[in-house]
Amino acid sequence: MAARIVNMILGAWLLISAFAWYHPPGQRLVTALVGIAIFVVAGLSAFVPNLRLLNTAIALWLFISAFIFPSANEFTILHNACIAIIVFIVALAYGRKTARFGLEHRRRQPA
């Protein structure tokens, strides 16, 4: 659950950051839409756990878009790339932890 909350916070922050300082129009749109997508997908992954994998794909897109869209400054590129890396790691870590606990739970059940 903590991983979902972290990704929801990061998604909300991305949406806010799109308007917190100057972004060229393309970069602002990508940052805002990706922020919304990360927030929504992280929330929905509470009901569909494998949906977290969509956040890894979204994080990859954010990372790539940080470098392919024109940016006003290096801070925006660095910011979006770092957020993308964190979202990617958190989404994968959540799945790994869930799978590990699922295996432990199965072992404890009597046959």
Coordinates of N, CA, C and O in Angstrom, one line a residue:
M1 N 0.8 -1.2 0.0 CA 0.0 0.0 0.0 C 0.9 1.3 0.0 O 0.5 2.2 -0.6
A2 N 2.0 1.2 0.7 CA 2.9 2.4 0.8 C 3.4 2.8 -0.6 O 3.5 3.9 -0.9
A3 N 3.7 1.8 -1.5 CA 4.2 2.0 -2.8 C 3.1 2.8 -3.6 O 3.4 3.7 -4.4
R4 N 1.9 2.4 -3.5 CA 0.8 3.0 -4.2 C 0.7 4.5 -3.8 O 0.5 5.4 -4.6
I5 N 0.8 4.7 -2.5 CA 0.7 6.1 -2.0 C 1.8 6.9 -2.4 O 1.6 8.1 -2.9
V6 N 3.0 6.4 -2.4 CA 4.2 7.1 -2.9 C 4.0 7.5 -4.4 O 4.2 8.6 -4.8
N7 N 3.5 6.5 -5.2 CA 3.3 6.9 -6.6 C 2.2 7.8 -6.8 O 2.2 8.7 -7.7
M8 N 1.2 7.8 -6.0 CA 0.1 8.8 -6.1 C 0.6 10.2 -5.7 O 0.3 11.1 -6.4
I9 N 1.4 10.3 -4.7 CA 2.0 11.5 -4.4 C 2.9 12.1 -5.5 O 2.9 13.3 -5.8
L10 N 3.7 11.2 -6.1 CA 4.6 11.6 -7.2 C 3.8 12.0 -8.4 O 4.1 13.0 -9.1
G11 N 2.7 11.3 -8.7 CA 1.8 11.7 -9.8 C 1.2 13.1 -9.5 O 1.2 14.0 -10.4
A12 N 0.7 13.3 -8.3 CA 0.2 14.7 -8.0 C 1.2 15.7 -8.1 O 1.0 16.8 -8.6
W13 N 2.5 15.4 -7.6 CA 3.5 16.4 -7.7 C 3.9 16.7 -9.2 O 4.1 17.9 -9.5
L14 N 3.9 15.7 -10.0 CA 4.2 16.0 -11.4 C 3.1 16.9 -12.0 O 3.5 17.8 -12.8
L15 N 1.9 16.7 -11.7 CA 0.8 17.6 -12.2 C 1.0 19.0 -11.7 O 1.0 20.0 -12.5
I16 N 1.3 19.2 -10.4 CA 1.6 20.5 -9.8 C 2.8 21.1 -10.5 O 2.8 22.3 -10.9
S17 N 3.9 20.3 -10.6 CA 5.2 20.9 -11.2 C 5.0 21.3 -12.6 O 5.8 22.2 -13.1
A18 N 4.1 20.8 -13.4 CA 3.9 21.2 -14.7 C 3.5 22.7 -14.8 O 3.8 23.4 -15.8
F19 N 2.9 23.2 -13.7 CA 2.5 24.6 -13.7 C 3.3 25.4 -12.7 O 3.1 26.6 -12.6
A20 N 4.2 24.8 -11.9 CA 4.9 25.5 -10.9 C 6.1 26.4 -11.5 O 6.4 27.4 -10.9
W21 N 6.6 26.0 -12.6 CA 7.6 26.8 -13.3 C 7.4 26.6 -14.8 O 6.7 25.8 -15.2
Y22 N 8.1 27.4 -15.6 CA 7.9 27.4 -17.0 C 8.3 26.1 -17.6 O 9.4 25.6 -17.4
H23 N 7.4 25.5 -18.4 CA 7.7 24.4 -19.3 C 7.2 24.8 -20.7 O 6.2 25.4 -20.8
P24 N 8.0 24.4 -21.7 CA 7.4 24.7 -23.1 C 6.1 23.9 -23.2 O 5.9 22.9 -22.5
P25 N 5.2 24.3 -24.1 CA 3.9 23.7 -24.2 C 3.9 22.1 -24.2 O 3.1 21.5 -23.5
G26 N 4.7 21.6 -25.1 CA 4.8 20.1 -25.2 C 5.2 19.4 -23.9 O 4.6 18.4 -23.5
Q27 N 6.2 20.0 -23.3 CA 6.7 19.4 -22.0 C 5.7 19.5 -20.9 O 5.5 18.7 -20.1
R28 N 5.0 20.7 -20.9 CA 4.0 20.9 -19.9 C 2.8 19.9 -20.0 O 2.4 19.3 -19.0
L29 N 2.4 19.7 -21.3 CA 1.3 18.7 -21.5 C 1.7 17.3 -21.1 O 0.9 16.6 -20.4
V30 N 2.9 16.9 -21.5 CA 3.4 15.6 -21.1 C 3.5 15.4 -19.6 O 3.0 14.4 -19.0
T31 N 4.1 16.4 -19.0 CA 4.2 16.3 -17.5 C 2.9 16.3 -16.8 O 2.7 15.5 -15.9
A32 N 1.9 17.1 -17.2 CA 0.6 17.1 -16.6 C -0.1 15.8 -16.8 O -0.7 15.2 -15.9
L33 N -0.2 15.3 -18.1 CA -0.9 14.1 -18.4 C -0.3 12.9 -17.7 O -1.0 12.0 -17.2
V34 N 1.1 12.8 -17.7 CA 1.7 11.7 -17.1 C 1.5 11.7 -15.6 O 1.3 10.7 -14.9
G35 N 1.5 12.9 -15.0 CA 1.2 13.0 -13.5 C -0.2 12.5 -13.2 O -0.4 11.7 -12.3
I36 N -1.2 12.9 -14.0 CA -2.5 12.4 -13.8 C -2.6 10.9 -14.0 O -3.2 10.2 -13.2
A37 N -1.9 10.4 -15.1 CA -1.9 8.9 -15.3 C -1.3 8.1 -14.2 O -1.9 7.1 -13.8
I38 N -0.2 8.6 -13.7 CA 0.5 7.9 -12.6 C -0.4 7.9 -11.4 O -0.5 6.8 -10.7
F39 N -1.0 9.0 -11.1 CA -1.9 9.1 -9.9 C -3.1 8.1 -10.0 O -3.4 7.3 -9.1
V40 N -3.7 8.1 -11.2 CA -4.9 7.3 -11.4 C -4.5 5.8 -11.4 O -5.2 5.0 -10.7
V41 N -3.5 5.4 -12.1 CA -3.1 4.0 -12.2 C -2.6 3.5 -10.8 O -3.0 2.4 -10.4
A42 N -1.9 4.3 -10.0 CA -1.5 3.9 -8.7 C -2.7 3.7 -7.8 O -2.8 2.7 -7.1
G43 N -3.7 4.5 -7.9 CA -5.0 4.3 -7.1 C -5.7 3.1 -7.6 O -6.2 2.3 -6.7
L44 N -5.8 2.9 -8.9 CA -6.6 1.7 -9.4 C -5.8 0.4 -9.1 O -6.4 -0.7 -9.1
S45 N -4.5 0.5 -8.9 CA -3.8 -0.8 -8.7 C -4.1 -1.4 -7.3 O -3.8 -2.5 -7.1
A46 N -4.8 -0.7 -6.5 CA -5.3 -1.3 -5.3 C -6.4 -2.3 -5.6 O -6.5 -3.3 -4.8
F47 N -7.1 -2.2 -6.7 CA -8.1 -3.2 -7.1 C -7.6 -4.2 -8.1 O -8.1 -5.3 -8.2
V48 N -6.7 -3.7 -8.9 CA -6.1 -4.6 -10.0 C -4.6 -4.5 -9.8 O -3.9 -3.7 -10.4
P49 N -4.0 -5.3 -9.0 CA -2.5 -5.2 -8.6 C -1.6 -5.2 -9.8 O -0.6 -4.5 -9.8
N50 N -1.9 -6.0 -10.9 CA -1.0 -6.0 -12.0 C -1.0 -4.7 -12.8 O -0.2 -4.5 -13.7
L51 N -2.0 -3.8 -12.5 CA -2.0 -2.6 -13.2 C -0.8 -1.7 -12.9 O -0.5 -0.8 -13.7
R52 N -0.1 -2.0 -11.8 CA 1.1 -1.3 -11.4 C 2.1 -1.3 -12.6 O 2.9 -0.4 -12.7
L53 N 2.1 -2.4 -13.4 CA 3.0 -2.5 -14.5 C 2.8 -1.4 -15.5 O 3.8 -1.0 -16.2
L54 N 1.6 -0.9 -15.6 CA 1.3 0.2 -16.5 C 2.1 1.5 -16.0 O 2.6 2.2 -16.8
N55 N 2.3 1.6 -14.7 CA 3.1 2.7 -14.2 C 4.5 2.6 -14.6 O 5.2 3.6 -14.7
T56 N 5.0 1.4 -14.7 CA 6.4 1.3 -15.2 C 6.5 1.7 -16.6 O 7.5 2.4 -17.0
A57 N 5.5 1.4 -17.4 CA 5.6 1.9 -18.8 C 5.4 3.4 -18.9 O 6.1 4.1 -19.7
I58 N 4.5 3.9 -18.1 CA 4.3 5.4 -18.0 C 5.6 6.1 -17.6 O 6.0 7.1 -18.1
A59 N 6.3 5.5 -16.6 CA 7.6 6.1 -16.1 C 8.6 6.0 -17.2 O 9.4 7.0 -17.4
L60 N 8.7 5.0 -18.0 CA 9.6 4.9 -19.1 C 9.3 6.0 -20.1 O 10.2 6.7 -20.6
W61 N 8.0 6.2 -20.4 CA 7.7 7.3 -21.3 C 8.1 8.7 -20.8 O 8.6 9.5 -21.5
L62 N 7.9 8.9 -19.5 CA 8.3 10.2 -18.9 C 9.8 10.4 -19.0 O 10.2 11.5 -19.3
F63 N 10.5 9.3 -18.7 CA 12.0 9.4 -18.8 C 12.4 9.8 -20.2 O 13.2 10.7 -20.5
I64 N 11.9 9.1 -21.2 CA 12.2 9.3 -22.6 C 11.8 10.7 -23.0 O 12.5 11.5 -23.7
S65 N 10.6 11.1 -22.7 CA 10.0 12.4 -23.1 C 10.8 13.6 -22.4 O 10.8 14.7 -23.0
A66 N 11.4 13.3 -21.3 CA 12.3 14.4 -20.7 C 13.4 14.8 -21.6 O 13.8 16.0 -21.6
F67 N 13.8 13.9 -22.4 CA 15.0 14.2 -23.3 C 14.6 14.5 -24.7 O 15.3 15.2 -25.5
I68 N 13.4 14.1 -25.2 CA 13.0 14.3 -26.6 C 12.2 15.6 -26.8 O 12.3 16.1 -27.9
F69 N 11.5 16.0 -25.8 CA 10.8 17.3 -25.9 C 11.7 18.5 -25.5 O 12.5 18.4 -24.6
P70 N 11.5 19.6 -26.3 CA 12.4 20.7 -25.9 C 12.0 21.2 -24.5 O 10.9 21.2 -24.1
S71 N 13.0 21.6 -23.7 CA 12.8 22.1 -22.4 C 13.5 23.4 -22.2 O 14.5 23.7 -22.8
A72 N 12.9 24.2 -21.3 CA 13.4 25.5 -21.0 C 14.7 25.5 -20.3 O 15.5 26.4 -20.4
N73 N 14.9 24.5 -19.5 CA 16.1 24.4 -18.7 C 16.4 23.0 -18.3 O 15.6 22.1 -18.5
E74 N 17.6 22.8 -17.8 CA 18.1 21.4 -17.5 C 17.4 20.9 -16.2 O 17.3 19.7 -16.0
F75 N 16.9 21.8 -15.4 CA 16.2 21.4 -14.2 C 15.0 20.6 -14.5 O 14.7 19.5 -13.9
T76 N 14.2 21.0 -15.5 CA 13.0 20.3 -15.9 C 13.4 18.9 -16.4 O 12.7 17.9 -16.0
I77 N 14.4 18.8 -17.2 CA 14.8 17.5 -17.7 C 15.3 16.6 -16.5 O 14.8 15.4 -16.4
L78 N 16.1 17.1 -15.6 CA 16.5 16.3 -14.5 C 15.4 15.9 -13.5 O 15.3 14.8 -13.1
H79 N 14.5 16.9 -13.3 CA 13.3 16.6 -12.4 C 12.5 15.5 -13.0 O 12.2 14.5 -12.3
N80 N 12.1 15.6 -14.3 CA 11.2 14.6 -14.8 C 11.9 13.2 -14.9 O 11.3 12.2 -14.7
A81 N 13.2 13.2 -15.2 CA 14.0 12.0 -15.3 C 14.0 11.3 -13.9 O 13.8 10.1 -13.8
C82 N 14.3 12.1 -12.9 CA 14.4 11.5 -11.5 C 13.0 11.0 -11.1 O 13.0 9.9 -10.5
I83 N 12.0 11.7 -11.3 CA 10.6 11.3 -10.9 C 10.3 10.0 -11.7 O 9.8 9.0 -11.1
A84 N 10.7 9.9 -12.9 CA 10.4 8.7 -13.7 C 11.1 7.5 -13.1 O 10.6 6.4 -13.0
I85 N 12.4 7.7 -12.7 CA 13.2 6.6 -12.2 C 12.5 6.1 -10.8 O 12.4 4.9 -10.6
I86 N 12.1 7.1 -10.0 CA 11.5 6.7 -8.7 C 10.2 6.0 -8.9 O 10.0 4.9 -8.3
V87 N 9.3 6.5 -9.8 CA 8.1 5.8 -10.1 C 8.3 4.4 -10.6 O 7.7 3.4 -10.2
F88 N 9.2 4.2 -11.5 CA 9.6 2.9 -12.0 C 10.0 2.0 -10.9 O 9.5 0.8 -10.9
I89 N 10.9 2.4 -10.1 CA 11.4 1.5 -9.0 C 10.3 1.2 -8.0 O 10.2 0.0 -7.6
V90 N 9.6 2.2 -7.6 CA 8.5 1.9 -6.7 C 7.5 1.0 -7.2 O 7.0 0.1 -6.5
A91 N 7.1 1.1 -8.5 CA 6.1 0.2 -9.1 C 6.6 -1.2 -9.1 O 5.9 -2.1 -8.8
L92 N 7.9 -1.4 -9.5 CA 8.4 -2.7 -9.5 C 8.6 -3.3 -8.1 O 8.4 -4.5 -7.9
A93 N 9.1 -2.5 -7.2 CA 9.3 -2.9 -5.8 C 8.0 -3.4 -5.2 O 7.9 -4.4 -4.4
Y94 N 6.9 -2.7 -5.5 CA 5.6 -3.1 -5.0 C 5.2 -4.5 -5.4 O 4.8 -5.3 -4.6
G95 N 5.4 -4.8 -6.7 CA 5.1 -6.1 -7.2 C 6.0 -7.2 -6.6 O 5.5 -8.3 -6.3
R96 N 7.2 -6.9 -6.4 CA 8.2 -7.9 -5.9 C 7.8 -8.2 -4.4 O 7.7 -9.4 -4.0
K97 N 7.4 -7.2 -3.6 CA 7.0 -7.4 -2.3 C 5.7 -8.2 -2.2 O 5.6 -9.1 -1.4
T98 N 4.8 -7.8 -3.0 CA 3.5 -8.5 -3.1 C 3.7 -10.0 -3.4 O 3.1 -10.9 -2.8
A99 N 4.5 -10.3 -4.4 CA 4.8 -11.7 -4.8 C 5.4 -12.4 -3.7 O 5.1 -13.6 -3.4
R100 N 6.4 -11.8 -3.0 CA 7.1 -12.5 -2.0 C 6.1 -12.9 -0.8 O 6.1 -14.0 -0.3
F101 N 5.3 -11.9 -0.4 CA 4.4 -12.2 0.6 C 3.3 -13.2 0.2 O 2.9 -14.0 1.0
G102 N 3.0 -13.2 -1.0 CA 2.0 -14.2 -1.5 C 2.6 -15.6 -1.4 O 1.9 -16.5 -1.0
L103 N 3.9 -15.8 -1.7 CA 4.5 -17.1 -1.6 C 4.6 -17.5 -0.2 O 4.3 -18.7 0.2
E104 N 4.9 -16.6 0.7 CA 5.0 -17.0 2.1 C 3.7 -17.4 2.7 O 3.6 -18.3 3.4
H105 N 2.6 -16.7 2.2 CA 1.3 -17.0 2.7 C 0.9 -18.4 2.2 O 0.3 -19.2 3.0
R106 N 1.2 -18.8 1.0 CA 0.9 -20.1 0.5 C 1.6 -21.2 1.2 O 1.1 -22.3 1.4
R107 N 2.8 -21.0 1.6 CA 3.6 -22.0 2.4 C 3.0 -22.3 3.7 O 3.1 -23.4 4.2
R108 N 2.4 -21.3 4.3 CA 1.9 -21.5 5.7 C 0.6 -22.2 5.7 O 0.2 -22.7 6.8
Q109 N -0.1 -22.3 4.6 CA -1.4 -23.0 4.6 C -1.2 -24.5 4.6 O -0.3 -25.0 3.9
P110 N -2.0 -25.2 5.4 CA -1.8 -26.7 5.4 C -2.3 -27.2 4.1 O -3.2 -26.7 3.4
A111 N -1.7 -28.3 3.7 CA -2.0 -29.0 2.4 C -3.2 -29.8 2.5 O -3.7 -30.3 3.4

